[in-house]
PDB file of C-alpha atoms and ligand atoms in Angstrom:
ATOM      1  CA  MET D  28      -2.074  36.782  21.961  1.00  0.00           C
ATOM      2  CA  PRO D  29      -2.075  38.242  18.394  1.00  0.00           C
ATOM      3  CA  ARG D  30      -0.486  35.615  15.932  1.00  0.00           C
ATOM      4  CA  ARG D  31       0.482  36.335  12.237  1.00  0.00           C
ATOM      5  CA  LYS D  32      -1.516  34.853   9.674  1.00  0.00           C
ATOM      6  CA  LEU D  33      -0.176  32.175   7.656  1.00  0.00           C
ATOM      7  CA  VAL D  34      -1.704  31.343   4.125  1.00  0.00           C
ATOM      8  CA  ALA D  35      -0.160  28.092   2.546  1.00  0.00           C
ATOM      9  CA  GLY D  36      -1.026  26.663  -0.960  1.00  0.00           C
ATOM     10  CA  ASN D  37      -1.351  22.849  -1.334  1.00  0.00           C
ATOM     11  CA  TRP D  38      -0.610  21.935  -4.900  1.00  0.00           C
ATOM     12  CA  LYS D  39      -1.144  18.398  -4.351  1.00  0.00           C
ATOM     13  CA  MET D  40       0.013  16.536  -7.607  1.00  0.00           C
ATOM     14  CA  HIS D  41      -0.271  19.766  -9.833  1.00  0.00           C
ATOM     15  CA  GLY D  42       2.303  21.577 -11.606  1.00  0.00           C
ATOM     16  CA  THR D  43       5.222  21.297 -13.826  1.00  0.00           C
ATOM     17  CA  GLY D  44       8.176  23.559 -15.195  1.00  0.00           C
ATOM     18  CA  ALA D  45       5.250  25.262 -17.172  1.00  0.00           C
ATOM     19  CA  ASP D  46       3.567  26.504 -13.857  1.00  0.00           C
ATOM     20  CA  LEU D  47       7.155  28.552 -12.611  1.00  0.00           C
ATOM     21  CA  ALA D  48       5.388  31.702 -14.146  1.00  0.00           C
ATOM     22  CA  GLU D  49       2.251  31.206 -12.021  1.00  0.00           C
ATOM     23  CA  ILE D  50       4.721  30.655  -8.752  1.00  0.00           C
ATOM     24  CA  THR D  51       6.492  33.657  -9.646  1.00  0.00           C
ATOM     25  CA  ALA D  52       3.269  35.517  -9.888  1.00  0.00           C
ATOM     26  CA  ILE D  53       2.146  34.137  -6.157  1.00  0.00           C
ATOM     27  CA  ALA D  54       5.229  35.095  -4.772  1.00  0.00           C
ATOM     28  CA  GLY D  55       5.275  38.620  -6.220  1.00  0.00           C
ATOM     29  CA  GLY D  56       1.655  39.281  -5.216  1.00  0.00           C
ATOM     30  CA  ALA D  57       2.253  37.857  -1.788  1.00  0.00           C
ATOM     31  CA  ASP D  58       5.001  40.821  -1.288  1.00  0.00           C
ATOM     32  CA  GLN D  59       2.405  43.185  -1.080  1.00  0.00           C
ATOM     33  CA  PHE D  60       0.972  41.715   2.159  1.00  0.00           C
ATOM     34  CA  ALA D  61       3.887  41.801   4.226  1.00  0.00           C
ATOM     35  CA  MET D  62       1.779  41.157   7.337  1.00  0.00           C
ATOM     36  CA  VAL D  63       0.853  37.724   6.179  1.00  0.00           C
ATOM     37  CA  ASP D  64       3.231  34.695   5.906  1.00  0.00           C
ATOM     38  CA  VAL D  65       2.564  32.898   2.533  1.00  0.00           C
ATOM     39  CA  ALA D  66       3.828  29.622   1.384  1.00  0.00           C
ATOM     40  CA  LEU D  67       3.598  27.074  -1.490  1.00  0.00           C
ATOM     41  CA  CYS D  68       3.900  23.469  -0.835  1.00  0.00           C
ATOM     42  CA  LEU D  69       4.668  21.901  -4.152  1.00  0.00           C
ATOM     43  CA  PRO D  70       5.331  18.599  -5.797  1.00  0.00           C
ATOM     44  CA  ALA D  71       8.981  17.411  -4.840  1.00  0.00           C
ATOM     45  CA  THR D  72       9.776  17.806  -8.802  1.00  0.00           C
ATOM     46  CA  LEU D  73       9.040  21.534  -8.485  1.00  0.00           C
ATOM     47  CA  ILE D  74      10.910  22.645  -5.390  1.00  0.00           C
ATOM     48  CA  GLU D  75      14.353  23.309  -6.314  1.00  0.00           C
ATOM     49  CA  ARG D  76      13.320  25.150  -9.204  1.00  0.00           C
ATOM     50  CA  ALA D  77      10.579  27.266  -7.589  1.00  0.00           C
ATOM     51  CA  ALA D  78      12.910  28.003  -4.764  1.00  0.00           C
ATOM     52  CA  ARG D  79      15.844  29.099  -7.214  1.00  0.00           C
ATOM     53  CA  GLN D  80      13.226  31.215  -9.156  1.00  0.00           C
ATOM     54  CA  VAL D  81      11.354  32.910  -6.058  1.00  0.00           C
ATOM     55  CA  ALA D  82      14.375  33.380  -3.455  1.00  0.00           C
ATOM     56  CA  GLY D  83      13.136  34.416  -0.207  1.00  0.00           C
ATOM     57  CA  PHE D  84       9.716  33.209  -0.799  1.00  0.00           C
ATOM     58  CA  ALA D  85       8.472  30.047   1.291  1.00  0.00           C
ATOM     59  CA  ILE D  86       8.381  27.013  -0.727  1.00  0.00           C
ATOM     60  CA  GLY D  87       7.558  23.645   0.818  1.00  0.00           C
ATOM     61  CA  GLY D  88       6.915  19.939   0.549  1.00  0.00           C
ATOM     62  CA  GLN D  89       3.954  18.082   0.980  1.00  0.00           C
ATOM     63  CA  ASP D  90       5.059  15.264   3.101  1.00  0.00           C
ATOM     64  CA  VAL D  91       8.377  13.934   4.455  1.00  0.00           C
ATOM     65  CA  HIS D  92       9.701  10.714   5.352  1.00  0.00           C
ATOM     66  CA  GLN D  93      10.599  10.038   9.052  1.00  0.00           C
ATOM     67  CA  SER D  94      14.017   8.260   8.443  1.00  0.00           C
ATOM     68  CA  PRO D  95      17.024  10.527   7.456  1.00  0.00           C
ATOM     69  CA  LYS D  96      17.738   8.096   4.627  1.00  0.00           C
ATOM     70  CA  GLY D  97      17.433   4.213   3.304  1.00  0.00           C
ATOM     71  CA  ALA D  98      15.491   2.056   1.567  1.00  0.00           C
ATOM     72  CA  HIS D  99      12.094   4.043   1.007  1.00  0.00           C
ATOM     73  CA  THR D 100      11.467   3.992  -2.830  1.00  0.00           C
ATOM     74  CA  GLY D 101       9.753   6.972  -3.693  1.00  0.00           C
ATOM     75  CA  CYS D 102      10.163   8.997  -0.383  1.00  0.00           C
ATOM     76  CA  VAL D 103      12.045  12.064   0.277  1.00  0.00           C
ATOM     77  CA  SER D 104      13.765  13.126   3.583  1.00  0.00           C
ATOM     78  CA  ALA D 105      13.801  16.088   5.575  1.00  0.00           C
ATOM     79  CA  ALA D 106      17.546  16.672   4.434  1.00  0.00           C
ATOM     80  CA  MET D 107      16.539  16.251   0.792  1.00  0.00           C
ATOM     81  CA  LEU D 108      13.470  18.923   1.015  1.00  0.00           C
ATOM     82  CA  LEU D 109      15.968  21.363   2.795  1.00  0.00           C
ATOM     83  CA  ASP D 110      18.654  20.661   0.039  1.00  0.00           C
ATOM     84  CA  ALA D 111      16.091  21.331  -2.380  1.00  0.00           C
ATOM     85  CA  GLY D 112      15.501  24.781  -0.987  1.00  0.00           C
ATOM     86  CA  ALA D 113      12.365  24.139   0.857  1.00  0.00           C
ATOM     87  CA  THR D 114      11.800  25.439   4.331  1.00  0.00           C
ATOM     88  CA  LEU D 115       8.628  23.743   5.256  1.00  0.00           C
ATOM     89  CA  THR D 116       6.563  20.752   4.915  1.00  0.00           C
ATOM     90  CA  ILE D 117       3.153  19.587   5.200  1.00  0.00           C
ATOM     91  CA  VAL D 118       2.697  16.473   7.484  1.00  0.00           C
ATOM     92  CA  GLY D 119      -0.527  14.068   8.262  1.00  0.00           C
ATOM     93  CA  HIS D 120      -2.674  15.440   5.122  1.00  0.00           C
ATOM     94  CA  SER D 121      -5.783  13.556   5.314  1.00  0.00           C
ATOM     95  CA  GLU D 122      -5.204  12.418   1.691  1.00  0.00           C
ATOM     96  CA  ARG D 123      -2.104  10.599   2.802  1.00  0.00           C
ATOM     97  CA  ARG D 124      -3.665   9.608   5.942  1.00  0.00           C
ATOM     98  CA  GLU D 125      -6.329   7.563   4.077  1.00  0.00           C
ATOM     99  CA  ALA D 126      -4.503   6.364   0.824  1.00  0.00           C
ATOM    100  CA  GLN D 127      -1.083   5.884   2.140  1.00  0.00           C
ATOM    101  CA  ARG D 128      -2.574   4.853   5.807  1.00  0.00           C
ATOM    102  CA  GLU D 129      -0.583   6.964   7.827  1.00  0.00           C
ATOM    103  CA  SER D 130      -1.182   6.618  11.457  1.00  0.00           C
ATOM    104  CA  ASN D 131      -0.886   9.424  14.111  1.00  0.00           C
ATOM    105  CA  ALA D 132       2.610   7.845  15.210  1.00  0.00           C
ATOM    106  CA  ASP D 133       3.752   8.012  11.718  1.00  0.00           C
ATOM    107  CA  VAL D 134       2.597  11.554  11.545  1.00  0.00           C
ATOM    108  CA  LYS D 135       4.246  12.465  14.743  1.00  0.00           C
ATOM    109  CA  ALA D 136       7.674  10.916  13.763  1.00  0.00           C
ATOM    110  CA  LYS D 137       7.294  12.794  10.375  1.00  0.00           C
ATOM    111  CA  ALA D 138       6.589  16.032  12.244  1.00  0.00           C
ATOM    112  CA  GLU D 139       9.701  15.227  14.513  1.00  0.00           C
ATOM    113  CA  ALA D 140      12.139  14.557  11.779  1.00  0.00           C
ATOM    114  CA  ALA D 141      11.300  17.484  10.034  1.00  0.00           C
ATOM    115  CA  LEU D 142      11.459  19.654  12.958  1.00  0.00           C
ATOM    116  CA  ALA D 143      14.637  18.298  13.989  1.00  0.00           C
ATOM    117  CA  ALA D 144      16.076  19.012  10.520  1.00  0.00           C
ATOM    118  CA  GLY D 145      14.945  22.655  10.846  1.00  0.00           C
ATOM    119  CA  LEU D 146      11.736  22.829   8.720  1.00  0.00           C
ATOM    120  CA  THR D 147       8.490  24.372   9.673  1.00  0.00           C
ATOM    121  CA  VAL D 148       5.699  21.690   9.970  1.00  0.00           C
ATOM    122  CA  ILE D 149       2.112  22.223   9.085  1.00  0.00           C
ATOM    123  CA  LEU D 150       0.491  19.343  10.777  1.00  0.00           C
ATOM    124  CA  CYS D 151      -3.177  18.468   9.562  1.00  0.00           C
ATOM    125  CA  VAL D 152      -5.950  16.763  11.230  1.00  0.00           C
ATOM    126  CA  GLY D 153      -9.489  16.458  10.577  1.00  0.00           C
ATOM    127  CA  GLU D 154     -12.610  14.393  10.801  1.00  0.00           C
ATOM    128  CA  SER D 155     -14.831  12.360   8.234  1.00  0.00           C
ATOM    129  CA  LEU D 156     -18.432  13.112   7.574  1.00  0.00           C
ATOM    130  CA  ASP D 157     -19.490  10.304   9.551  1.00  0.00           C
ATOM    131  CA  VAL D 158     -17.678  11.381  12.755  1.00  0.00           C
ATOM    132  CA  ARG D 159     -19.130  14.705  12.185  1.00  0.00           C
ATOM    133  CA  GLU D 160     -22.607  13.616  11.830  1.00  0.00           C
ATOM    134  CA  ALA D 161     -22.203  11.125  14.648  1.00  0.00           C
ATOM    135  CA  GLY D 162     -21.476  14.370  16.946  1.00  0.00           C
ATOM    136  CA  GLY D 163     -17.804  13.068  17.571  1.00  0.00           C
ATOM    137  CA  ALA D 164     -15.783  15.747  15.755  1.00  0.00           C
ATOM    138  CA  VAL D 165     -14.171  17.364  18.553  1.00  0.00           C
ATOM    139  CA  ALA D 166     -13.315  14.550  20.563  1.00  0.00           C
ATOM    140  CA  PHE D 167     -11.811  12.965  17.324  1.00  0.00           C
ATOM    141  CA  VAL D 168      -9.951  15.772  16.181  1.00  0.00           C
ATOM    142  CA  SER D 169      -8.672  16.670  19.431  1.00  0.00           C
ATOM    143  CA  GLY D 170      -7.501  13.083  20.121  1.00  0.00           C
ATOM    144  CA  GLN D 171      -5.860  12.872  16.609  1.00  0.00           C
ATOM    145  CA  LEU D 172      -3.717  15.872  17.592  1.00  0.00           C
ATOM    146  CA  ASP D 173      -2.955  14.716  20.721  1.00  0.00           C
ATOM    147  CA  SER D 174      -1.476  11.647  19.441  1.00  0.00           C
ATOM    148  CA  SER D 175       0.390  13.297  16.233  1.00  0.00           C
ATOM    149  CA  LEU D 176       2.001  16.255  17.761  1.00  0.00           C
ATOM    150  CA  PRO D 177       5.870  16.395  18.073  1.00  0.00           C
ATOM    151  CA  HIS D 178       7.476  15.768  21.207  1.00  0.00           C
ATOM    152  CA  GLY D 179      10.460  17.800  22.080  1.00  0.00           C
ATOM    153  CA  LEU D 180       9.369  21.167  20.574  1.00  0.00           C
ATOM    154  CA  ALA D 181      11.477  23.632  22.674  1.00  0.00           C
ATOM    155  CA  SER D 182       8.952  25.869  24.453  1.00  0.00           C
ATOM    156  CA  ASP D 183      11.048  28.968  23.242  1.00  0.00           C
ATOM    157  CA  ALA D 184      10.870  27.646  19.539  1.00  0.00           C
ATOM    158  CA  ALA D 185       7.004  26.853  19.303  1.00  0.00           C
ATOM    159  CA  GLY D 186       5.656  29.444  16.833  1.00  0.00           C
ATOM    160  CA  PRO D 187       5.051  30.032  13.291  1.00  0.00           C
ATOM    161  CA  GLN D 188       8.522  29.514  12.260  1.00  0.00           C
ATOM    162  CA  THR D 189       8.636  25.749  13.597  1.00  0.00           C
ATOM    163  CA  LEU D 190       4.907  24.454  13.954  1.00  0.00           C
ATOM    164  CA  ALA D 191       1.278  25.401  12.679  1.00  0.00           C
ATOM    165  CA  VAL D 192      -1.592  23.081  12.892  1.00  0.00           C
ATOM    166  CA  ALA D 193      -4.222  22.942  10.058  1.00  0.00           C
ATOM    167  CA  TYR D 194      -7.536  21.692  10.971  1.00  0.00           C
ATOM    168  CA  GLU D 195      -8.892  20.446   7.624  1.00  0.00           C
ATOM    169  CA  PRO D 196     -12.475  18.724   8.024  1.00  0.00           C
ATOM    170  CA  ILE D 197     -11.932  15.742   5.345  1.00  0.00           C
ATOM    171  CA  TRP D 198     -15.560  16.316   4.078  1.00  0.00           C
ATOM    172  CA  ALA D 199     -14.694  19.989   3.319  1.00  0.00           C
ATOM    173  CA  ILE D 200     -11.764  19.168   1.013  1.00  0.00           C
ATOM    174  CA  GLY D 201     -12.231  20.006  -2.577  1.00  0.00           C
ATOM    175  CA  THR D 202     -16.049  19.740  -2.095  1.00  0.00           C
ATOM    176  CA  GLY D 203     -17.163  23.301  -1.626  1.00  0.00           C
ATOM    177  CA  LYS D 204     -18.656  22.827   1.638  1.00  0.00           C
ATOM    178  CA  ILE D 205     -17.440  24.273   4.745  1.00  0.00           C
ATOM    179  CA  PRO D 206     -18.421  24.204   8.387  1.00  0.00           C
ATOM    180  CA  THR D 207     -20.297  26.906   9.941  1.00  0.00           C
ATOM    181  CA  SER D 208     -18.209  29.481  11.706  1.00  0.00           C
ATOM    182  CA  ALA D 209     -19.447  28.494  14.912  1.00  0.00           C
ATOM    183  CA  ASP D 210     -18.206  24.900  14.132  1.00  0.00           C
ATOM    184  CA  ILE D 211     -14.890  26.269  13.133  1.00  0.00           C
ATOM    185  CA  ASP D 212     -14.778  28.227  16.044  1.00  0.00           C
ATOM    186  CA  GLU D 213     -15.645  25.578  18.426  1.00  0.00           C
ATOM    187  CA  MET D 214     -13.044  23.383  16.811  1.00  0.00           C
ATOM    188  CA  HIS D 215     -10.052  25.614  16.893  1.00  0.00           C
ATOM    189  CA  ARG D 216     -10.857  26.673  20.630  1.00  0.00           C
ATOM    190  CA  ALA D 217     -10.428  22.787  21.412  1.00  0.00           C
ATOM    191  CA  LEU D 218      -7.187  22.614  19.475  1.00  0.00           C
ATOM    192  CA  ARG D 219      -5.870  25.630  21.121  1.00  0.00           C
ATOM    193  CA  GLY D 220      -6.566  23.858  24.568  1.00  0.00           C
ATOM    194  CA  ARG D 221      -4.784  20.897  23.255  1.00  0.00           C
ATOM    195  CA  LEU D 222      -1.498  22.633  22.363  1.00  0.00           C
ATOM    196  CA  ALA D 223      -1.534  24.646  25.867  1.00  0.00           C
ATOM    197  CA  ASN D 224      -1.839  21.291  27.115  1.00  0.00           C
ATOM    198  CA  ALA D 225       1.085  19.763  25.226  1.00  0.00           C
ATOM    199  CA  TYR D 226       3.557  22.959  25.395  1.00  0.00           C
ATOM    200  CA  GLY D 227       2.190  25.370  28.103  1.00  0.00           C
ATOM    201  CA  GLU D 228       2.349  28.970  27.215  1.00  0.00           C
ATOM    202  CA  ALA D 229       4.248  28.260  24.132  1.00  0.00           C
ATOM    203  CA  GLY D 230       1.323  26.482  22.592  1.00  0.00           C
ATOM    204  CA  ASP D 231      -0.141  29.957  22.310  1.00  0.00           C
ATOM    205  CA  ARG D 232       2.207  30.879  19.644  1.00  0.00           C
ATOM    206  CA  ILE D 233       1.245  28.051  17.367  1.00  0.00           C
ATOM    207  CA  PRO D 234      -0.843  29.183  14.608  1.00  0.00           C
ATOM    208  CA  ILE D 235      -3.895  27.122  13.741  1.00  0.00           C
ATOM    209  CA  LEU D 236      -4.987  27.267  10.189  1.00  0.00           C
ATOM    210  CA  TYR D 237      -8.296  25.952   8.440  1.00  0.00           C
ATOM    211  CA  GLY D 238      -8.336  24.044   5.435  1.00  0.00           C
ATOM    212  CA  GLY D 239     -11.045  22.786   3.359  1.00  0.00           C
ATOM    213  CA  SER D 240     -12.729  24.829   0.446  1.00  0.00           C
ATOM    214  CA  VAL D 241     -11.360  28.133   1.139  1.00  0.00           C
ATOM    215  CA  LYS D 242     -11.885  30.765  -1.659  1.00  0.00           C
ATOM    216  CA  ALA D 243     -11.849  34.288  -2.091  1.00  0.00           C
ATOM    217  CA  SER D 244     -15.917  34.292  -1.544  1.00  0.00           C
ATOM    218  CA  ASN D 245     -15.487  32.601   1.708  1.00  0.00           C
ATOM    219  CA  ALA D 246     -11.964  33.690   3.117  1.00  0.00           C
ATOM    220  CA  ALA D 247     -13.292  36.984   5.017  1.00  0.00           C
ATOM    221  CA  GLU D 248     -15.826  34.986   6.747  1.00  0.00           C
ATOM    222  CA  ILE D 249     -13.443  32.233   7.924  1.00  0.00           C
ATOM    223  CA  PHE D 250     -10.824  34.450   9.122  1.00  0.00           C
ATOM    224  CA  ALA D 251     -13.012  36.609  11.116  1.00  0.00           C
ATOM    225  CA  VAL D 252     -13.307  33.486  13.256  1.00  0.00           C
ATOM    226  CA  PRO D 253     -11.156  34.413  16.455  1.00  0.00           C
ATOM    227  CA  ASP D 254      -8.888  31.407  16.538  1.00  0.00           C
ATOM    228  CA  VAL D 255      -8.344  31.224  12.951  1.00  0.00           C
ATOM    229  CA  ASP D 256      -4.880  31.930  12.028  1.00  0.00           C
ATOM    230  CA  GLY D 257      -4.590  31.493   8.327  1.00  0.00           C
ATOM    231  CA  ALA D 258      -5.773  28.798   5.897  1.00  0.00           C
ATOM    232  CA  LEU D 259      -4.128  25.659   3.996  1.00  0.00           C
ATOM    233  CA  VAL D 260      -5.697  25.988   0.435  1.00  0.00           C
ATOM    234  CA  GLY D 261      -5.927  23.346  -2.132  1.00  0.00           C
ATOM    235  CA  GLY D 262      -7.734  24.007  -5.537  1.00  0.00           C
ATOM    236  CA  ALA D 263      -7.849  27.828  -5.127  1.00  0.00           C
ATOM    237  CA  SER D 264      -3.979  28.069  -4.649  1.00  0.00           C
ATOM    238  CA  LEU D 265      -3.007  26.875  -8.092  1.00  0.00           C
ATOM    239  CA  LYS D 266      -3.568  30.392  -9.661  1.00  0.00           C
ATOM    240  CA  ALA D 267      -2.562  33.787  -8.527  1.00  0.00           C
ATOM    241  CA  ALA D 268      -5.816  35.444  -9.441  1.00  0.00           C
ATOM    242  CA  ASP D 269      -7.699  32.852  -7.026  1.00  0.00           C
ATOM    243  CA  PHE D 270      -5.030  32.646  -4.305  1.00  0.00           C
ATOM    244  CA  LEU D 271      -4.087  36.136  -3.734  1.00  0.00           C
ATOM    245  CA  PRO D 272      -7.370  37.761  -2.556  1.00  0.00           C
ATOM    246  CA  ILE D 273      -7.299  35.052   0.009  1.00  0.00           C
ATOM    247  CA  VAL D 274      -4.003  36.331   1.159  1.00  0.00           C
ATOM    248  CA  GLU D 275      -5.326  39.639   1.125  1.00  0.00           C
ATOM    249  CA  ALA D 276      -8.342  38.696   3.071  1.00  0.00           C
ATOM    250  CA  ALA D 277      -6.001  37.243   5.735  1.00  0.00           C
ATOM    251  CA  GLY D 278      -4.271  40.815   5.617  1.00  0.00           C
ATOM    252  CA  SER D 279      -7.277  42.309   6.418  1.00  0.00           C
ATOM    253  CA  THR D 280      -8.228  40.388   9.358  1.00  0.00           C
ATOM    254  CA  SER D 281      -4.645  40.860  10.855  1.00  0.00           C
TER     255      SER D 281
HETATM  256  C1  LIG R 306      -6.240  20.624   0.713  1.00  0.00           C
HETATM  257  O1  LIG R 306      -6.131  19.872   0.557  1.00  0.00           O
HETATM  258  O2  LIG R 306      -5.325  20.920   1.793  1.00  0.00           O
HETATM  259  C2  LIG R 306      -7.317  21.551   0.844  1.00  0.00           C
HETATM  260  C3  LIG R 306      -7.779  22.433   1.791  1.00  0.00           C
HETATM  261  O3  LIG R 306      -7.950  21.565  -0.544  1.00  0.00           O
HETATM  262  P1  LIG R 306      -9.148  22.536  -1.078  1.00  0.00           P
HETATM  263  O4  LIG R 306      -8.831  24.080  -0.553  1.00  0.00           O
HETATM  264  O5  LIG R 306      -9.217  22.184  -2.542  1.00  0.00           O
HETATM  265  O6  LIG R 306     -10.497  22.000  -0.344  1.00  0.00           O
END
């Protein structure tokens, strides 16, 4: 089935109030591509100011805690993200799975907490270079997705407004390397199958994004892969001049 493309930027630990003008430029530019859903996942400190400044444009967090409140120093709950004006959040980014040792069970709990609060979730999965080179990427990432997917996703709610999956090979993030189109295709088909297995027909409405060194120069090639429904973009999302051509490429293949 045709799915709307979603292009989300992940600003990681970049951005202060001085960057609000860039966020405004991105939101204004994205308006020209009504056929593409565009979002920016910002540092927690910028969410409220950005959401006020670009009302109507999707602003998200980069992580959420699974508990509604409590003694979790430095963490942010789903209700706090919503309160700040976020409408979505990333969960399970490989940089958190590695550095914060987040397990599939943690990621699943975070996704469930965010969805229950009414946030859209971008759930990340991806293999290391060792796993890719050993030939185990599809099996590894499929297993990771199976164990991270939220339970209780209402079948009539599954879709771009609730859950998206991002396939992000760890070795492609920030390195300038990307998998071949054939490898992306193989992985996205496998993940599409896992979503069908988990959610039946509703799984077909869930966008599967590709992430890892997406740039203006390779976006069209990546979006031409049939089961790629958009992108999660790190470095190239920080500047409107780099990000908007990626959004435009998504619009051209919608
Ligand atoms: C990311 O961190 O999610 C990412 C895809 O980064 P980059 O685009 O810089 O590789």
